[in-house]
Short mmCIF file of C-alpha atoms and ligand atoms in Angstrom, two decimals:
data_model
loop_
_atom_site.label_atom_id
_atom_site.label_comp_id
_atom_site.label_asym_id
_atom_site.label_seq_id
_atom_site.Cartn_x
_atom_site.Cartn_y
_atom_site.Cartn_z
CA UNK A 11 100.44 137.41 80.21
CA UNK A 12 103.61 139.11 80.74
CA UNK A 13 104.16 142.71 79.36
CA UNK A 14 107.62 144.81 78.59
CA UNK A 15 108.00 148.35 80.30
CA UNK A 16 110.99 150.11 78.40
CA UNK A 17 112.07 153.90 78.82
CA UNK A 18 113.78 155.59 76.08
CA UNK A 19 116.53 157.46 75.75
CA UNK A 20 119.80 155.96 77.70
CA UNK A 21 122.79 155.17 75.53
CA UNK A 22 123.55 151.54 75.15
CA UNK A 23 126.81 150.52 75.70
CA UNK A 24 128.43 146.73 76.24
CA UNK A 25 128.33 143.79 75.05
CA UNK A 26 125.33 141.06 74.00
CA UNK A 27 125.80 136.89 73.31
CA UNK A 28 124.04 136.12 70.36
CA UNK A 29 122.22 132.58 70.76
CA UNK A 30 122.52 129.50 68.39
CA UNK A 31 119.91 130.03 65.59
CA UNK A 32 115.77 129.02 66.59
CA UNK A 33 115.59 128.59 63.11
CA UNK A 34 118.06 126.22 62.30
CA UNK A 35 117.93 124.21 65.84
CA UNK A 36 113.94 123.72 64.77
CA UNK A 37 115.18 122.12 61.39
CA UNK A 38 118.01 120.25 63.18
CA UNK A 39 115.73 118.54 66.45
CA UNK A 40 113.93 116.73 63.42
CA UNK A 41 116.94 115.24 62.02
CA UNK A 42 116.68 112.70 64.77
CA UNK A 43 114.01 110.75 63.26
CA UNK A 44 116.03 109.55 60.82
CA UNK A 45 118.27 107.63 62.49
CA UNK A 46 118.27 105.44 66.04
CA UNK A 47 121.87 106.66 66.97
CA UNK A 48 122.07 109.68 69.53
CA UNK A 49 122.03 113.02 68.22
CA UNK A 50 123.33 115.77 70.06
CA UNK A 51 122.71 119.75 69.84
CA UNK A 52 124.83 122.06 71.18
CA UNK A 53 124.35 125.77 71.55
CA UNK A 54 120.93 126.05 71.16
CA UNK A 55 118.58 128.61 72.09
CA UNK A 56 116.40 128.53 75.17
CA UNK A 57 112.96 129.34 73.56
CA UNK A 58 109.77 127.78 73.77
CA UNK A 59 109.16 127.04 69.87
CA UNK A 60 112.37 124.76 71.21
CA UNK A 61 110.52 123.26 73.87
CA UNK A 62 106.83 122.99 71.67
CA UNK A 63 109.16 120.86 69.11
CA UNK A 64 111.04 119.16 72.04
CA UNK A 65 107.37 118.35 72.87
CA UNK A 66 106.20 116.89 69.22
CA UNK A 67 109.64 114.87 68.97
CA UNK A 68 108.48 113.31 72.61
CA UNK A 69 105.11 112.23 71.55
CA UNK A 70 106.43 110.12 68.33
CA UNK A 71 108.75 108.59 71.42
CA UNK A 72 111.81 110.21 71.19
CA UNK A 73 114.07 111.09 73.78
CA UNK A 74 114.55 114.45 74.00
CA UNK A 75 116.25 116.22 77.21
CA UNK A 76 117.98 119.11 77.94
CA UNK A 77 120.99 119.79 79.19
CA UNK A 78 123.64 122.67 80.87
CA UNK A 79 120.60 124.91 81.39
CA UNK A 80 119.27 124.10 78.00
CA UNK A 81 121.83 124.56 75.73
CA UNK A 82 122.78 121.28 75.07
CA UNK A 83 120.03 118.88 73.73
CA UNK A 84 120.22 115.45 73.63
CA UNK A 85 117.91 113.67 71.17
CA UNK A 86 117.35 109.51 70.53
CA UNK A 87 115.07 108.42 68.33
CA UNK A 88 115.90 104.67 68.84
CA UNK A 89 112.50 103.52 69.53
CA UNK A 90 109.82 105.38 67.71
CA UNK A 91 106.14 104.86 68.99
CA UNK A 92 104.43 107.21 66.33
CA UNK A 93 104.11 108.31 62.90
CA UNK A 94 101.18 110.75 63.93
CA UNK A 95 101.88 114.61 64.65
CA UNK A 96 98.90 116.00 66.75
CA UNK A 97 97.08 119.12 65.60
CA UNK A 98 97.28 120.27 69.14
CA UNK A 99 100.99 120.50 69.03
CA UNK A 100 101.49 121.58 64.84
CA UNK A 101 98.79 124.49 65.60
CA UNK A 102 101.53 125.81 67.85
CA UNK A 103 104.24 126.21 65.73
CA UNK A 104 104.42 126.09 61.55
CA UNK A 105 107.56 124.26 61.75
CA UNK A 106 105.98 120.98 62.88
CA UNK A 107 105.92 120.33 59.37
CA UNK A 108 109.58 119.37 59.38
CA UNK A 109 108.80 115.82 60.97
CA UNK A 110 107.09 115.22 58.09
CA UNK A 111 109.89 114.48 55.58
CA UNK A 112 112.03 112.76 58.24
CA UNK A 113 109.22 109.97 59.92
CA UNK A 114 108.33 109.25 55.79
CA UNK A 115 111.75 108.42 55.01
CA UNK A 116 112.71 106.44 58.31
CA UNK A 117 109.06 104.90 58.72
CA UNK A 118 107.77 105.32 55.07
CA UNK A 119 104.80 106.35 57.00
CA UNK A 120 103.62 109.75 58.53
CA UNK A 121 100.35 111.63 59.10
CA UNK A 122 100.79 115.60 60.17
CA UNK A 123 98.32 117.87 61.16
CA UNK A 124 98.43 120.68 58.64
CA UNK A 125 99.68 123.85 60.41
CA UNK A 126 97.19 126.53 60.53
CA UNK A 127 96.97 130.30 59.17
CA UNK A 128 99.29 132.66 60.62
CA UNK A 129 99.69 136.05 61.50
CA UNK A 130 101.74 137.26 58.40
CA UNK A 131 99.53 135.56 55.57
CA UNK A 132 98.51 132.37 54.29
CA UNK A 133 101.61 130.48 54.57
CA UNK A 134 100.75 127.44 52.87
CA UNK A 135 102.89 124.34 53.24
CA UNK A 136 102.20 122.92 49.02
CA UNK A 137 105.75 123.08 48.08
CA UNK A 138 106.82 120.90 50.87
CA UNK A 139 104.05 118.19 49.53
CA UNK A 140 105.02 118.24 45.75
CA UNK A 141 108.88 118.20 46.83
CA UNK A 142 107.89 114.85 48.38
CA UNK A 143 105.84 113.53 45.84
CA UNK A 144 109.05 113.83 43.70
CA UNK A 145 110.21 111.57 45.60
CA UNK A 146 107.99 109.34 45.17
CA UNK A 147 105.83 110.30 48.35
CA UNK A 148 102.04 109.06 47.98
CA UNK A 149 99.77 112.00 49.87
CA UNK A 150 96.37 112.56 50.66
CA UNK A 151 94.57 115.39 52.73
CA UNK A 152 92.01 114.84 54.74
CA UNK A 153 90.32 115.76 58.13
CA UNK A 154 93.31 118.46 57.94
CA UNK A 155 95.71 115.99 57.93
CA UNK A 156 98.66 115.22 55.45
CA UNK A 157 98.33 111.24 55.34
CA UNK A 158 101.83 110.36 53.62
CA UNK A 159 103.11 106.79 52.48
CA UNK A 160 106.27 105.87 50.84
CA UNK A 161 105.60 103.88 48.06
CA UNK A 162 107.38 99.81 47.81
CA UNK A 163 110.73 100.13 49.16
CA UNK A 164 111.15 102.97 50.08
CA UNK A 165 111.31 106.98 49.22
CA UNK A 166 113.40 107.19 45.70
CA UNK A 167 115.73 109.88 44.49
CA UNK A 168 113.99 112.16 42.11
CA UNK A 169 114.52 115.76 40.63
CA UNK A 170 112.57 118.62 42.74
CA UNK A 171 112.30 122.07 41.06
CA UNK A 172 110.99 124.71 43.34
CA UNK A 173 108.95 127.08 41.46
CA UNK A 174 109.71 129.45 44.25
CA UNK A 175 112.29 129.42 47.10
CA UNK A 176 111.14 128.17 50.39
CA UNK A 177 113.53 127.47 53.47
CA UNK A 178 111.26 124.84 54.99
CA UNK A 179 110.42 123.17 51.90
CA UNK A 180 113.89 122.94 51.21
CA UNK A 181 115.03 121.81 54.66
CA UNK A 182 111.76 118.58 55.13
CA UNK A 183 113.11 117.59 51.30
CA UNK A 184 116.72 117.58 51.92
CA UNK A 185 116.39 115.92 55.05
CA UNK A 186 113.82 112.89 53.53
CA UNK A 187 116.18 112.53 50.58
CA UNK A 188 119.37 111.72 52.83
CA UNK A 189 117.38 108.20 53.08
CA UNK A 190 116.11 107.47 49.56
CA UNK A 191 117.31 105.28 47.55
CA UNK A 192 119.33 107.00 44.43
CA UNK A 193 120.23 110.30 43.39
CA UNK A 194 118.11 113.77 44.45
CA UNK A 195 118.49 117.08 43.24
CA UNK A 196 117.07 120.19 44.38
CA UNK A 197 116.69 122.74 42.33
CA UNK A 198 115.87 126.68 43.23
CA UNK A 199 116.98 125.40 46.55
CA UNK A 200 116.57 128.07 49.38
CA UNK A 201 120.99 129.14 50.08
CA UNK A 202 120.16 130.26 53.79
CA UNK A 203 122.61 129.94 56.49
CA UNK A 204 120.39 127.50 58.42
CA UNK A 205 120.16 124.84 55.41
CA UNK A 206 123.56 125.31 55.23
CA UNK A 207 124.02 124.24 59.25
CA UNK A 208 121.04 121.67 58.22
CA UNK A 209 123.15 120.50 55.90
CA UNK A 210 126.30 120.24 57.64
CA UNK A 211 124.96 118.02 60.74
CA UNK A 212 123.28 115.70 58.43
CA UNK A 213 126.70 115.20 56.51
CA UNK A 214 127.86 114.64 60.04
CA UNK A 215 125.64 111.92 60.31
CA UNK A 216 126.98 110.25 57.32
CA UNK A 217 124.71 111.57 54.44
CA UNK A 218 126.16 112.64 50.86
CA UNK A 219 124.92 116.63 50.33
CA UNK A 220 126.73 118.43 47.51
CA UNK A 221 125.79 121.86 47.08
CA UNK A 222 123.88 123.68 50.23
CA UNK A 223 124.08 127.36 50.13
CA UNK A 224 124.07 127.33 46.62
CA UNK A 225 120.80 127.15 44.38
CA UNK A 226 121.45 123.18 43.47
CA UNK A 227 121.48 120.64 46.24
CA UNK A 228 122.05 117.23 45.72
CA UNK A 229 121.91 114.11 47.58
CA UNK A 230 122.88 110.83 47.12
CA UNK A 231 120.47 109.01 49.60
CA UNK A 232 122.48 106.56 51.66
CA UNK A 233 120.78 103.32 53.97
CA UNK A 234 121.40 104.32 57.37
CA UNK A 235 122.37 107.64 59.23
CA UNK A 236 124.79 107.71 62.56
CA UNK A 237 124.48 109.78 65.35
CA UNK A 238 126.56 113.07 65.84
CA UNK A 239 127.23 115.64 67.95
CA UNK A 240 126.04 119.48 66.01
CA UNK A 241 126.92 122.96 67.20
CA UNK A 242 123.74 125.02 65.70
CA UNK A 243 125.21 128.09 64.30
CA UNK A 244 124.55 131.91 65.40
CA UNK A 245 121.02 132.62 64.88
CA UNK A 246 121.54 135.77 62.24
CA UNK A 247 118.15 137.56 62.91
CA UNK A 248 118.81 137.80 66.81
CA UNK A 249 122.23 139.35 66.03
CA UNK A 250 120.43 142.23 63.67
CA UNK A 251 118.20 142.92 66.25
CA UNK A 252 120.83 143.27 68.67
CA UNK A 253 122.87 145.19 66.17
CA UNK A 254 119.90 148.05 66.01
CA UNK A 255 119.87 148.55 69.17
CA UNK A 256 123.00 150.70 69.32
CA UNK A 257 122.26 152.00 65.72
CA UNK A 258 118.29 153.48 66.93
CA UNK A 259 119.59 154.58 70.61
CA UNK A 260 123.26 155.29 70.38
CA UNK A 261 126.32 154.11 71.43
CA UNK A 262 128.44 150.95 71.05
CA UNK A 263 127.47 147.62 71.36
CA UNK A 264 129.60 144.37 70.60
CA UNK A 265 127.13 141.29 69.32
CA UNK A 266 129.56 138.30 70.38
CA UNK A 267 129.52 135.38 68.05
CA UNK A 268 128.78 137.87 65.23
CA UNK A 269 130.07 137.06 61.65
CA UNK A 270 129.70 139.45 58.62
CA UNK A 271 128.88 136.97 56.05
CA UNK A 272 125.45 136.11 58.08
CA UNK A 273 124.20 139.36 57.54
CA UNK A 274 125.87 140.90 54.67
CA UNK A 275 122.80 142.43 53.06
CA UNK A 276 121.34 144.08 56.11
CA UNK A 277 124.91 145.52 57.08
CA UNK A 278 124.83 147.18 53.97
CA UNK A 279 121.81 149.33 54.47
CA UNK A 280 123.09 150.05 57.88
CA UNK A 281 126.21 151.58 56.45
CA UNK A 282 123.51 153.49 53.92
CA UNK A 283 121.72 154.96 57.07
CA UNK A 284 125.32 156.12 58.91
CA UNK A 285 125.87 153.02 60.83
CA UNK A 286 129.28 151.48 61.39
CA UNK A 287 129.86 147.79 61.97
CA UNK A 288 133.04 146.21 62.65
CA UNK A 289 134.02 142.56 62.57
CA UNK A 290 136.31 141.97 66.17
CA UNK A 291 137.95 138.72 67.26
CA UNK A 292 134.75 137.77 69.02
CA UNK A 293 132.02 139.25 66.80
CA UNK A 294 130.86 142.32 65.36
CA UNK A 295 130.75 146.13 66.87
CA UNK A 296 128.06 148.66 65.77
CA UNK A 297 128.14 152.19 66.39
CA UNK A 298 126.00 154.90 65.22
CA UNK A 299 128.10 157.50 63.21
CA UNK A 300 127.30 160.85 64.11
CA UNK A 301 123.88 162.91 63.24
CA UNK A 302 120.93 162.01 62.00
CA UNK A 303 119.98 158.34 60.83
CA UNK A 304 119.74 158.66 57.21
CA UNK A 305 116.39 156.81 55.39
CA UNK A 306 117.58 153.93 53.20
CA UNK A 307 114.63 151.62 51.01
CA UNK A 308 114.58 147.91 51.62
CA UNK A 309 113.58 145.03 49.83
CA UNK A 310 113.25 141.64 51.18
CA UNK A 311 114.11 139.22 49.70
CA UNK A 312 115.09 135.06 50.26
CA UNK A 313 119.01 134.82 51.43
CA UNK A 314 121.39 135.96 50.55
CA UNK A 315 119.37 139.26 49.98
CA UNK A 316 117.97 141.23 53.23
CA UNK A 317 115.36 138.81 55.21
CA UNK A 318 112.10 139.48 56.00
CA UNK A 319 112.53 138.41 59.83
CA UNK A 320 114.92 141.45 60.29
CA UNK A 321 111.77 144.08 58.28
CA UNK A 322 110.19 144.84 61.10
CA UNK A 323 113.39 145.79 63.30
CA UNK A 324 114.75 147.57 60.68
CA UNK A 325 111.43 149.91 60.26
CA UNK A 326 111.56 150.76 63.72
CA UNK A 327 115.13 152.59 63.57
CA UNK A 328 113.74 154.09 59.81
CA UNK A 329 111.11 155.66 61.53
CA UNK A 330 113.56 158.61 63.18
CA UNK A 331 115.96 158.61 59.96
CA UNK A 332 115.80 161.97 57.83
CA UNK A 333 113.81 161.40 54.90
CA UNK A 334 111.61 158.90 53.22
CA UNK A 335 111.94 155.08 53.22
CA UNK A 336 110.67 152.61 51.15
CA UNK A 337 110.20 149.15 52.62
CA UNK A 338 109.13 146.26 50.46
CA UNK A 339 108.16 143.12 51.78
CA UNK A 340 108.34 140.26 49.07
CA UNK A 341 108.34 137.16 51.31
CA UNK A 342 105.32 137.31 52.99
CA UNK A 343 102.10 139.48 52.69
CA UNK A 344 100.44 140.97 55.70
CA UNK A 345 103.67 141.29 57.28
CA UNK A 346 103.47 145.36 58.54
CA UNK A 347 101.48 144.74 61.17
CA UNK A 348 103.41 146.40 63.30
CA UNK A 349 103.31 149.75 61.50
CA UNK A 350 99.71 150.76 63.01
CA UNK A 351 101.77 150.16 66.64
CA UNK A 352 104.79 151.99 65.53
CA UNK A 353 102.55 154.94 64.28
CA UNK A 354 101.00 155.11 67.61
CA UNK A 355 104.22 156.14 68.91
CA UNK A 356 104.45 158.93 66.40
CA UNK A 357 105.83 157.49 63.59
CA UNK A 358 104.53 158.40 60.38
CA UNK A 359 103.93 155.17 57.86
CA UNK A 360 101.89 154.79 54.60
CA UNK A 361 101.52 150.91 54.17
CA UNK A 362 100.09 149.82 50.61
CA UNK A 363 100.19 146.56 49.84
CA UNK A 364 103.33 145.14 50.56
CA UNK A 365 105.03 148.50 50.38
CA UNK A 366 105.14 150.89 53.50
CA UNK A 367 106.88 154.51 52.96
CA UNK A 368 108.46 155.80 56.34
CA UNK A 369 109.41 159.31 56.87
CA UNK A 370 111.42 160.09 59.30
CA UNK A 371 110.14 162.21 62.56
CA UNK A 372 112.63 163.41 65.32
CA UNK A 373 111.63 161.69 68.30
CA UNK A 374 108.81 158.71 68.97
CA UNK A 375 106.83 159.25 71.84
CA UNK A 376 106.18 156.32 74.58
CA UNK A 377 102.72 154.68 74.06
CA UNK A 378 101.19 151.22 74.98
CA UNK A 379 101.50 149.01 72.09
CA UNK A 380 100.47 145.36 71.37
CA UNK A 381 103.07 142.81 69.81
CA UNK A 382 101.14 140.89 66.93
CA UNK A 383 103.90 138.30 66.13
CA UNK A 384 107.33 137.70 67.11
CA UNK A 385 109.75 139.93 64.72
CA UNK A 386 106.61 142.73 65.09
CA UNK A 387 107.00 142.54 68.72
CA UNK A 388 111.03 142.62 68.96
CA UNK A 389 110.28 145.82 66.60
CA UNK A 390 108.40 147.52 69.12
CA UNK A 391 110.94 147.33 72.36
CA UNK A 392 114.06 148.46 69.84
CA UNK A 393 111.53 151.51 69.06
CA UNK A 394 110.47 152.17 72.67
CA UNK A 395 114.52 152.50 73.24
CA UNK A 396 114.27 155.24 71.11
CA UNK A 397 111.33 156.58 72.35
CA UNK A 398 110.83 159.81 74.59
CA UNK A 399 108.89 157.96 78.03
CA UNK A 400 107.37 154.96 78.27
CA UNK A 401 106.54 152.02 75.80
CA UNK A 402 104.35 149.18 77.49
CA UNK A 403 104.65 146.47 74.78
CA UNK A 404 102.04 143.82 75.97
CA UNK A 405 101.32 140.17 74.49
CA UNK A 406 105.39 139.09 74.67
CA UNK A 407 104.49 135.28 74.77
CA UNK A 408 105.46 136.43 71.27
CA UNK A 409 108.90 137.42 71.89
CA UNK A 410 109.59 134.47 74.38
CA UNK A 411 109.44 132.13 71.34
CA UNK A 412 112.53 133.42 69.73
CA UNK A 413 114.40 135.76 71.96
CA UNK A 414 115.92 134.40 75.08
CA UNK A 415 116.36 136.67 77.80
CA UNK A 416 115.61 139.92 76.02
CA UNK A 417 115.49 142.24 79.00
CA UNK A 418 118.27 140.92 80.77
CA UNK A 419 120.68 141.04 77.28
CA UNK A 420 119.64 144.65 76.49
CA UNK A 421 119.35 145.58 80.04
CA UNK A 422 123.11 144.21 80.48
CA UNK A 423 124.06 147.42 77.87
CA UNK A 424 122.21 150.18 79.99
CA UNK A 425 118.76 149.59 78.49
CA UNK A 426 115.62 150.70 81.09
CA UNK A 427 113.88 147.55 80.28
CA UNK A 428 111.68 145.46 82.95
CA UNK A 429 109.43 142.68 82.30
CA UNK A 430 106.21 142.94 84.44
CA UNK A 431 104.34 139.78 85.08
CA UNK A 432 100.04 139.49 84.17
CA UNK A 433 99.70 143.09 82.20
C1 UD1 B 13 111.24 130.22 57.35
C2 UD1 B 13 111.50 130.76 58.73
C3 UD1 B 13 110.84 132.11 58.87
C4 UD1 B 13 111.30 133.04 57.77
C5 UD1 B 13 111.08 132.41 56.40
C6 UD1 B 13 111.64 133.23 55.25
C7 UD1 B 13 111.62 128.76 60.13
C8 UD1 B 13 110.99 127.98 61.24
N1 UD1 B 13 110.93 129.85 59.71
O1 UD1 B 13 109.84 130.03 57.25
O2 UD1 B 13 111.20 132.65 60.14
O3 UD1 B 13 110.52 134.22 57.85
O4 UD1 B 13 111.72 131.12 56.37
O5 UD1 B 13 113.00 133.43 55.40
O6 UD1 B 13 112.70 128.46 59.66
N2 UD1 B 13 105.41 129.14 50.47
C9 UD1 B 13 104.45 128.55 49.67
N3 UD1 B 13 104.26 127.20 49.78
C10 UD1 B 13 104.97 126.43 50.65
C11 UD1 B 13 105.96 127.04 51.45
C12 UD1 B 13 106.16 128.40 51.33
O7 UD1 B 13 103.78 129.21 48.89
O8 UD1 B 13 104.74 125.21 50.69
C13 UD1 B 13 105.65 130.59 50.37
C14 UD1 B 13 105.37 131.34 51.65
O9 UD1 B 13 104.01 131.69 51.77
C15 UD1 B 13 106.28 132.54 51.52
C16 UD1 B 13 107.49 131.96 50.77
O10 UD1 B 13 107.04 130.76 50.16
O11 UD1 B 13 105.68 133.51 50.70
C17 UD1 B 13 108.69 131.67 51.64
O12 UD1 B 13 108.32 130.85 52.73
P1 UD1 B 13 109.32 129.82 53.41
O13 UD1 B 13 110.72 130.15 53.02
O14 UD1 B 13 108.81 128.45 53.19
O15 UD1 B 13 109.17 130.17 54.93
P2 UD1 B 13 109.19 129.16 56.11
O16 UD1 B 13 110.09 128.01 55.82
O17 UD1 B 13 107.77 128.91 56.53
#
């Protein structure tokens, strides 16, 4: 298991490609089920959650291979073999459950393992079940499957009403309703970027959307989807990551591919805390004003309000701001698990529930930490750049599944950052 070594203190200064989006290229691969025509991904990320859904598409026989170093993916899902997604492969990866919506409306058939726990809290997946049903969807669980039928003639257009907003509840409905016969509408839809880029490849294909990135999505389900040819836009939660980096260690760092309106709540607490971020011809440029980071409170919130997959990186450059934060996480519970990590590098955290109060010290101190899950881990190198000596952040088979490259892009900008094979 490979490890991170990272020594604080050096200035970062340069400049850092942003990938496509994991997010959205792990709701798009899934698209391809619905139709037999060639479907075609360009700038996506090289991550393995990319390859463990390359993997599931494979073994309901699609054709799935990469391309230009794996940023081009071509997908054909012309001759399906399978309606049956293996717990061996879900287990891996919570987004599995996308399949599910796609396979019932091209095969009116699908059984999927039901993804298990996770690290930040029970996660369930009923919302994506009763948005199906809606449409008409017959389900039954058993052996910790999801054993789904379409009834006569296929899925049929029906009203869903979320009772709370849910990206990949949203994303499996929208993409099973592009098939159904009639008229769907989604109500309390999630509005985040990547059902927006969802949205815009499967209009690409030839569905009728009205609607995504607002709160009311509809869809008039049409027979047969075309193939297309989909750049996956900038993954948003890579760029604030990157965009810390200069804001916790100082300097200036350009995040190319950038865009404001992607990240419009979290550059607003980094103005609070004395950050400035400016929008250039090729992305966006953050430098830390001067003095002290100043503490800000956060709230998490579904888009476009400041997202929970940005909380953890955003704690780690509170933890040297003057004064008191307040950090509320509203998404998911159990999701501070990197705050015993951060504290033993000196930071000082009271977690309650889901609220966590940082105050501010001068200076972390280097320690060997443990990444717990992928944002948590991220958290924990952006710290160490802050640090005084060195961080050893262990476990990153974390951070490989959605952050390509992360030593060479921060390394590029002056970081002391080496990854050390079997620590
Ligand atoms: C997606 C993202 C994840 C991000 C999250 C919130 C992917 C692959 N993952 O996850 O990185 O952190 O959005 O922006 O795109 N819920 C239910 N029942 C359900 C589904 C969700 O109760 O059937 C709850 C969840 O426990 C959570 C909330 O709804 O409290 C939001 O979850 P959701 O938006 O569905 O997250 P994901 O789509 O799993």
């Amino acid at each position: 298991m490979d490890s991170i070594i990272v020594r604080g203190g050096a200035e970062l200064n340069g400049s850092i490609p942003i990938a496509g989006a994991k997010n959205a290229c792990l709701t798009l691969m899934p698209a391809t089920l619905l139709t037999d025509a060639p479907l075609t991904l360009t700038n996506a990320p090289r991550l393995s959650d990319i390859a463990t859904m390359a993997n599931l598409l494979r073994s309901l026989g699609a054709e799935v291979s990469t391309l230009q170093d794996g940023q081009v993916l071509a997908l054909s899902s012309h001759d399906l073999t399978s309606h049956h997604a293996d717990y061996e492969i879900v287990r891996k990866m919570r987004a599995s459950i996308l399949v599910l919506g796609p396979l019932l409306a091209r095969l009116g058939q699908a059984e999927v393992s039901l993804p298990g726990g996770c690290a930040i809290g029970a996660r369930p997946v009923d919302l994506h079940l009763k948005a199906l049903e809606a449409l008409g969807a017959e389900l039954d669980l058993r052996d910790g499957y999801v054993h789904a039928r379409a009834p006569q003639g296929g899925l049929r257009g029906g009203t869903v009403t979320f009772p709370l907003v849910s990206v990949g509840a949203t994303e499996n409905v929208l993409m099973a309703a592009t098939l159904a016969r009639g008229t769907t509408v989604i109500e309390n839809a999630a509005r985040e970027p990547e059902i927006v880029d969802l949205a815009r490849c499967l209009s690409r294909m030839g569905a009728r959307i009205d609607g995504a990135g607002t709160e009311t999505i509809t869809v008039e389900g049409v027979d047969r989807l075309e193939g297309a040819t989909h750049r996956v836009v900038t993954d948003r939660i890579e760029l604030g990551t990157y965009m810390l980096a200069p804001a916790i260690c100082g300097g200036e760092v350009e995040c190319l591919g950038g865009r404001i309106d992607l990240v419009e709540a979290f550059c607003e607490k980094l103005d609070a805390a004395g950050i400035d971020v400016t929008e250039t011809e090729t992305g966006l440029k953050v430098a830390r004003r001067n003095g002290r980071i100043q503490a800000v409170n956060v709230e998490t919130a579904p888009f476009p309000g400041f997202p929970t997959d940005l909380q953890a990186q955003m704690m780690a450059l509170l933890c040297t701001a003057e004064g008191t934060s307040v950090l509320e996480e509203r998404i998911f519970e159990n999701r501070f698990m990197h705050a015993p990590e951060l504290m033993r590098m000196g930071a000082k955290i009271d977690v309650h529930g889901g609220t966590a109060r940082v105050t501010g010290v001068e200076r972390l101190r280097g320690a060997p930490v443990m990444a717990t899950d992928l944002r948590a881990s991220v958290s924990l190198i952006l710290a160490g750049l802050a640090a005084e000596g060195e961080t050893v952040v262990s476990r990153v088979y974390h951070l490989d599944r959605g952050y390509e490259r992360v030593e060479d892009k921060l390394g590029a900008c002056g970081a002391r950052i080496e990854r050390v094979q079997g620590r």
